[in-house]
Coordinates of C-alpha atoms and ligand atoms in Angstrom, one line a residue:
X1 CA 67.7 108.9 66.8
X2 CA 66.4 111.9 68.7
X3 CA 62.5 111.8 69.5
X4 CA 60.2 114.3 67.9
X5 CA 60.4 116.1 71.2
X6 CA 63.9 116.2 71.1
X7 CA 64.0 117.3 67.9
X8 CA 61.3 120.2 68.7
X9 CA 63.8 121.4 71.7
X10 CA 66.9 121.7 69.3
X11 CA 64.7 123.2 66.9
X12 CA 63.2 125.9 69.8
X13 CA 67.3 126.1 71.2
X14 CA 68.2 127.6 67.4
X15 CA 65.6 130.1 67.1
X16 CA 65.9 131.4 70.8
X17 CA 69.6 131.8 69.7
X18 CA 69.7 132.7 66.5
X19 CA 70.6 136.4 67.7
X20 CA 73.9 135.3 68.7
X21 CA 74.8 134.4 65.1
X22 CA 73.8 137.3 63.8
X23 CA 76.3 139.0 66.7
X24 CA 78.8 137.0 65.9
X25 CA 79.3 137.7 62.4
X26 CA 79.0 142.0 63.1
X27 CA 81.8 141.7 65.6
X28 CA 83.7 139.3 63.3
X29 CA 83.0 142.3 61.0
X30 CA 83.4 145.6 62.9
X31 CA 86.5 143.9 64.2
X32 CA 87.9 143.4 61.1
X33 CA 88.7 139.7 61.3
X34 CA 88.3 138.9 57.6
X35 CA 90.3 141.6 56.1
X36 CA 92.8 140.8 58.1
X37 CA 93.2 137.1 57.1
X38 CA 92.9 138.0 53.8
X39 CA 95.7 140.3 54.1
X40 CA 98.1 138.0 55.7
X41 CA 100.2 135.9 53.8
X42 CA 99.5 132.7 55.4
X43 CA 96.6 131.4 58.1
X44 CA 96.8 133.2 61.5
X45 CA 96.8 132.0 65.1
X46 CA 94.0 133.3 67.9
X47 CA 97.2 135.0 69.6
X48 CA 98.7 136.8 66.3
X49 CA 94.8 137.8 65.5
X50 CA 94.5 138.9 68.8
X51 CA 97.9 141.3 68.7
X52 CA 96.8 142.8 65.5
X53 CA 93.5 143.6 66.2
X54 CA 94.1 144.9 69.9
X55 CA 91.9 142.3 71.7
X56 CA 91.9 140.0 74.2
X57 CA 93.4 136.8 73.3
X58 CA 90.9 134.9 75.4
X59 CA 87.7 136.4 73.5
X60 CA 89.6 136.5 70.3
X61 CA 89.9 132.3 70.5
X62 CA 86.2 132.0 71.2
X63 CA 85.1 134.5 68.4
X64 CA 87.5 132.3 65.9
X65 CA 86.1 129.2 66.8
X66 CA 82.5 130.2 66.5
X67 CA 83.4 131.5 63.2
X68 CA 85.1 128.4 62.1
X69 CA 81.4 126.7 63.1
X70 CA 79.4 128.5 61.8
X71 CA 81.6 128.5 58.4
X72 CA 82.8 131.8 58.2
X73 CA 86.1 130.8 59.0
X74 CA 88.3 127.6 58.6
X75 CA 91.0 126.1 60.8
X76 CA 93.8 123.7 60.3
X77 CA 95.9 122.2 63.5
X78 CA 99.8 122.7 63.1
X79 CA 102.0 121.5 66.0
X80 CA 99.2 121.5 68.3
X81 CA 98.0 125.3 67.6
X82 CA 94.6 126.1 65.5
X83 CA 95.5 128.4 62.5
X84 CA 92.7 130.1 60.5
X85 CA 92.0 131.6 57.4
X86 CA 89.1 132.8 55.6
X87 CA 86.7 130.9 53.8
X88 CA 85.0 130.8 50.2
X89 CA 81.8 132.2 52.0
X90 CA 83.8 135.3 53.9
X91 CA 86.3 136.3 50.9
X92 CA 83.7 136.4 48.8
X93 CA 81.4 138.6 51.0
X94 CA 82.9 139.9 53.5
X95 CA 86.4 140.9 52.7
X96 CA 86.1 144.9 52.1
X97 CA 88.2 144.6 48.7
X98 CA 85.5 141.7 47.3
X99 CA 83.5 143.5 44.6
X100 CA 80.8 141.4 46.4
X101 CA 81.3 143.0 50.1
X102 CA 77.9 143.2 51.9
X103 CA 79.5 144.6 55.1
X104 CA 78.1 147.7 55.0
X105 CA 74.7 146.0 55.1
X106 CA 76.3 143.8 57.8
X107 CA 77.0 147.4 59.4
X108 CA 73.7 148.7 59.2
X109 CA 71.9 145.7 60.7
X110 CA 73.8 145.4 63.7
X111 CA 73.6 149.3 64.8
X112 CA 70.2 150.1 63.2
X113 CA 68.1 147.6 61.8
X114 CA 68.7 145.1 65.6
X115 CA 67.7 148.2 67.6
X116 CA 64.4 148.3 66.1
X117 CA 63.8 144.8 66.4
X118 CA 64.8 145.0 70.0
X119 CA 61.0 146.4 70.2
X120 CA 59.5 144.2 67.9
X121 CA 56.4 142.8 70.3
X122 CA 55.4 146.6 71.0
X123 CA 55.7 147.3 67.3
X124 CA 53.2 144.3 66.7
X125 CA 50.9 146.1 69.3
X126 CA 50.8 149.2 68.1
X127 CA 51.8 148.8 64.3
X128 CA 54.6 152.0 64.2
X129 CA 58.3 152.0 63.4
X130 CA 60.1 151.9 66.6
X131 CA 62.6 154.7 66.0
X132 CA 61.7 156.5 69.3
X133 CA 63.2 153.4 71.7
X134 CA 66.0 153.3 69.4
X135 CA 67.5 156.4 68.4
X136 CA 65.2 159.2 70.4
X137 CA 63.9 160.4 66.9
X138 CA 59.8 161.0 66.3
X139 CA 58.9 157.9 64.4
X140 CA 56.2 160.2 62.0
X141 CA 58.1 161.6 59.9
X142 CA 60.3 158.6 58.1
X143 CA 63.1 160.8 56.1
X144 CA 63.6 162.1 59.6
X145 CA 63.8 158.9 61.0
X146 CA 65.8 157.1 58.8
X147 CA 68.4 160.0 57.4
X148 CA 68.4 161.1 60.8
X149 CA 72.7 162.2 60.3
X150 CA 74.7 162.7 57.4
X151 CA 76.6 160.2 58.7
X152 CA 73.6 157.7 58.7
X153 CA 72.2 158.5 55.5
X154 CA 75.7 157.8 53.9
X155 CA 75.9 154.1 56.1
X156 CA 72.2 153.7 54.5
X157 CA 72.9 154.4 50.9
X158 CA 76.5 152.3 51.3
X159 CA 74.0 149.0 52.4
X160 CA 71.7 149.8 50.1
X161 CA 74.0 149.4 47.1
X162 CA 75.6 146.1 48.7
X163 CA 72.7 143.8 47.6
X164 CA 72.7 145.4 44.0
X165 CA 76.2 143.8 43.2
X166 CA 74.7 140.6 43.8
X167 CA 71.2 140.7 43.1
X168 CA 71.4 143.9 40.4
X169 CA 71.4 141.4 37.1
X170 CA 68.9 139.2 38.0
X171 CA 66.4 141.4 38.3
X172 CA 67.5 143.8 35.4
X173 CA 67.1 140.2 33.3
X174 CA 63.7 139.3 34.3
X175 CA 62.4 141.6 31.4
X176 CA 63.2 142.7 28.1
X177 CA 64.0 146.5 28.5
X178 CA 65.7 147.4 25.6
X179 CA 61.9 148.4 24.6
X180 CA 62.1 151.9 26.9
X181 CA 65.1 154.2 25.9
X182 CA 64.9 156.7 28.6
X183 CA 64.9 155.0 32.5
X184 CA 64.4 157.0 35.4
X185 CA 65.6 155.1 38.9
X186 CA 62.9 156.9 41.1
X187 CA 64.1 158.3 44.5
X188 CA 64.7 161.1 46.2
X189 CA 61.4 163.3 47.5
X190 CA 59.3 161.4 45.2
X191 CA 56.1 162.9 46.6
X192 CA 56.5 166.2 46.4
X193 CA 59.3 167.0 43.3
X194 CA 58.7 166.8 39.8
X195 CA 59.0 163.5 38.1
X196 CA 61.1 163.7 34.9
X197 CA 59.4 162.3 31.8
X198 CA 60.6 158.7 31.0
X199 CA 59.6 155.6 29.3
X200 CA 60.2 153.4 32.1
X201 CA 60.2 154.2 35.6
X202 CA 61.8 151.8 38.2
X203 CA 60.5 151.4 41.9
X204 CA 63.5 149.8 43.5
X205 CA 62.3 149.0 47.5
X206 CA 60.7 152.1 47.6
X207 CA 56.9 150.8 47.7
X208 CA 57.5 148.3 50.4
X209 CA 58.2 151.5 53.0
X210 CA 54.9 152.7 52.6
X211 CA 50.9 152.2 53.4
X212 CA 48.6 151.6 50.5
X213 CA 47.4 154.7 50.4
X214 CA 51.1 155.9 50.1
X215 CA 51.9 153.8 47.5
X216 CA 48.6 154.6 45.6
X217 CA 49.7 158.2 45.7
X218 CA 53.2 157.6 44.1
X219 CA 51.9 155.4 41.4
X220 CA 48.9 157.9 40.5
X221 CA 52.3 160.2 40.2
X222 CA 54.7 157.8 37.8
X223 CA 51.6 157.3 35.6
X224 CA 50.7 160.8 34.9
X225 CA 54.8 161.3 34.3
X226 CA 54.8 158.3 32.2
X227 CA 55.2 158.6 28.7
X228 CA 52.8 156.5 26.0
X229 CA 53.7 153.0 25.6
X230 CA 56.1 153.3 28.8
X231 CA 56.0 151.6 31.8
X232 CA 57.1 150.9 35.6
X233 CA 59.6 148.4 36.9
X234 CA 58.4 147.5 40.7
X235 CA 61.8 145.8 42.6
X236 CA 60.8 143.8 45.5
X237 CA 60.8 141.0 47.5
X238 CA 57.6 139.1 46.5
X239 CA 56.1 137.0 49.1
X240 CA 54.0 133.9 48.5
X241 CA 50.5 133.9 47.2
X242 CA 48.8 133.1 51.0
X243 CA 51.4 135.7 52.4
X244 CA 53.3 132.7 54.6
X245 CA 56.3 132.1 52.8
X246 CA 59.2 132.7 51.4
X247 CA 60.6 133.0 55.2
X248 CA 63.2 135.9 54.3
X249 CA 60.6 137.8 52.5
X250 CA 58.3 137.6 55.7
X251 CA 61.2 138.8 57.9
X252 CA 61.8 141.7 55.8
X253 CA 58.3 142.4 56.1
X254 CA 58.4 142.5 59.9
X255 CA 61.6 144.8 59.3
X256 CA 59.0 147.1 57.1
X257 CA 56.8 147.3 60.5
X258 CA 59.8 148.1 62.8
X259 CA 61.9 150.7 60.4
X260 CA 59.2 152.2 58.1
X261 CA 55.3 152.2 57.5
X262 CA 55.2 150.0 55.2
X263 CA 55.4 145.7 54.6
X264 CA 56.6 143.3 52.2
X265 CA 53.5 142.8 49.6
X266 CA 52.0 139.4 47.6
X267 CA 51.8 139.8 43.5
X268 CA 47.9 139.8 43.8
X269 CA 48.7 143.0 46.5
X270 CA 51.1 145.0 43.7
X271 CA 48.2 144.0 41.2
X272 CA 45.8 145.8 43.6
X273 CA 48.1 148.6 43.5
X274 CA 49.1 149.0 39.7
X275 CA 45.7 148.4 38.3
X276 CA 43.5 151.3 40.0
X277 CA 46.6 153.8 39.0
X278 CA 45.9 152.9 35.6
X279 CA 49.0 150.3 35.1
X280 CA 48.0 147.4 32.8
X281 CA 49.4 144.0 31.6
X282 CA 51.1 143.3 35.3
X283 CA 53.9 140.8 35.2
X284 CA 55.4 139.2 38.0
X285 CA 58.3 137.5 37.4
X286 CA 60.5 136.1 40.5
X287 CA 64.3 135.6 39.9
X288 CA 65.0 132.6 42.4
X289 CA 67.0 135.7 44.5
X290 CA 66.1 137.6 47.1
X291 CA 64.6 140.4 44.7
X292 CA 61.8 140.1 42.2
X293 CA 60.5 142.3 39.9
X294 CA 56.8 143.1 38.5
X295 CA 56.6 144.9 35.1
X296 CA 53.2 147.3 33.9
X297 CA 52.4 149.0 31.1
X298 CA 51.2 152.2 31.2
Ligands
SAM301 C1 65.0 151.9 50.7 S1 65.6 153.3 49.7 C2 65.8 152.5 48.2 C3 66.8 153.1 47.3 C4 67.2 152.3 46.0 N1 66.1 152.4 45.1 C5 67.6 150.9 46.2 O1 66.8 150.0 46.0 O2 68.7 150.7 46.7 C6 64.2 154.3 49.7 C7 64.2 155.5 48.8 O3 63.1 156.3 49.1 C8 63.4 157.7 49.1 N2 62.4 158.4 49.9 C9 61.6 159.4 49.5 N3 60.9 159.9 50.4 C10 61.2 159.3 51.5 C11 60.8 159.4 52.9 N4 59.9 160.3 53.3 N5 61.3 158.5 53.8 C12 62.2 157.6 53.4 N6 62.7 157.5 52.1 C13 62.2 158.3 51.2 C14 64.8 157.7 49.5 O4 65.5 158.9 49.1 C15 65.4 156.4 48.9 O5 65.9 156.7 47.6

């Protein structure tokens, strides 16, 4: 048995390397490791993984292991050499052909989303996005920031849709919404274009990018565009009543701070929100995923 100390070190040891797993699984990725085990007939060797990928054996061996610890890979010993193949964790998510492939998220956390967080103590200090450090782009203007290529808009909107294939149907099943015939998916220049008329209007991650004030302006806008009896569907991850759980949501909300103006929000927080831009009968309902949702009635 380890003493509590002991136990406090470990514990210390994981977070302070807790960025390495993260690296480990975008290289597995942008090297293409689990497509190509899941294209090969049967389990690979570091060496034949190395030859087909064009890297180093040596590296190659130590990436594979790592995986195989950290359960993104498996290995079996035959004749003295370790083979590996994929497992039920990295077919499912992070072969490209899985209808469940969340690499492009993968992709967009390693060359965007980690830069930011590379600043994450002066983003604390001063409260902005830290898009300047990272990318040389004026951190004022968020379209700017964010959509800064066409090439980065598309790896955006590509991550963006990964989560929906797994978290999509739980949060379209937290209400009844056969009750509003004509949905509009709000996005686009929300602020400034016309809002087409609809009975339900849904806020997918969009509120969580921006300040209160922000957000106040947007709903004041669905509600004048909403028609009688419809409503708005608020997508988000909800954190806990006191604001100090769930853990994920809190990351994301330190995320909001480094990539946008905005922060991950309690239900009493939306309720603030929805009320005073004339929203009623506020429903929070959370789906045991990472995504919740919160119904209102105009
Ligand atoms: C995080 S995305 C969410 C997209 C989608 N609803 C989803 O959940 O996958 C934010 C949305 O806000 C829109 N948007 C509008 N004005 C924006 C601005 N000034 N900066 C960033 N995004 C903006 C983007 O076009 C995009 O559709």
């Amino acid at each position: 048995m380890s003493s509590p100390e002991e136990q406090a070190f470990r514990l210390l040891t994981e977070y302070a390397n807790g960025f390495m797993v993260s690296q480990v699984l975008f290289a597995a990725c942008e090297l293409g490791v689990f497509d190509l085990l899941a294209e090969a007939p049967e389990p690979l060797g570091a060496v034949a993984v190395a030859a087909r990928l064009g890297t180093s054996s040596h590296g190659t061996e130590l990436l594979l292991d790592t995986c195989v610890s950290l359960k993104l890979l498996q290995a079996e010993t035959r004749r003295g050499k370790a083979l590996y193949q994929n497992t039920e964790l990295s077919s499912t998510y992070l072969v490209r052909a899985s209808p469940k492939y969340q690499g492009n998220m993968l992709q967009y956390l390693a060359k965007t989303t980690y830069l930011c967080w590379g600043h994450l103590a002066q983003a604390v200090r001063d409260g902005k996005n830290r898009y300047p450090e990272a990318f040389g782009v004026p951190s004022d203007e968020l379209f700017t920031a964010i959509y800064r290529s066409e090439g980065e808009r598309l790896q955006f909107m590509r991550a963006l849709e990964d989560v929906w294939s797994i978290s999509g149907r739980h949060v379209l099943a937290a209400f009844d919404l056969s009750l509003f015939p004509l949905i509009c998916d709000v996005g686009g220049d929300f602020f400034k274009d016309p809002l087409p008329e609809a009975d339900l209007y849904i806020l997918a991650r969009v509120l969580h990018d921006w300040t209160d004030t922000r957000c106040s302006q947007l709903l004041a806008r669905v509600h004048r565009a909403c028609k009688p009896g419809g409503g708005v569907l608020v997508i988000e991850s909800l954190l806990d009543a006191d604001g100090r759980g769930p853990r994920t949501t809190q990351l994301f909300s330190l995320n909001m701070l480094v990539q946008t103006e905005g922060r991950e929000r309690t239900p009493a927080q939306y309720l603030a929100l929805l009320a005073p831009a004339g929203f009623q009968d506020v429903q929070c309902r959370r789906t045991g995923g990472i995504y919740d949702a919160i119904l209102a009635r105009r």
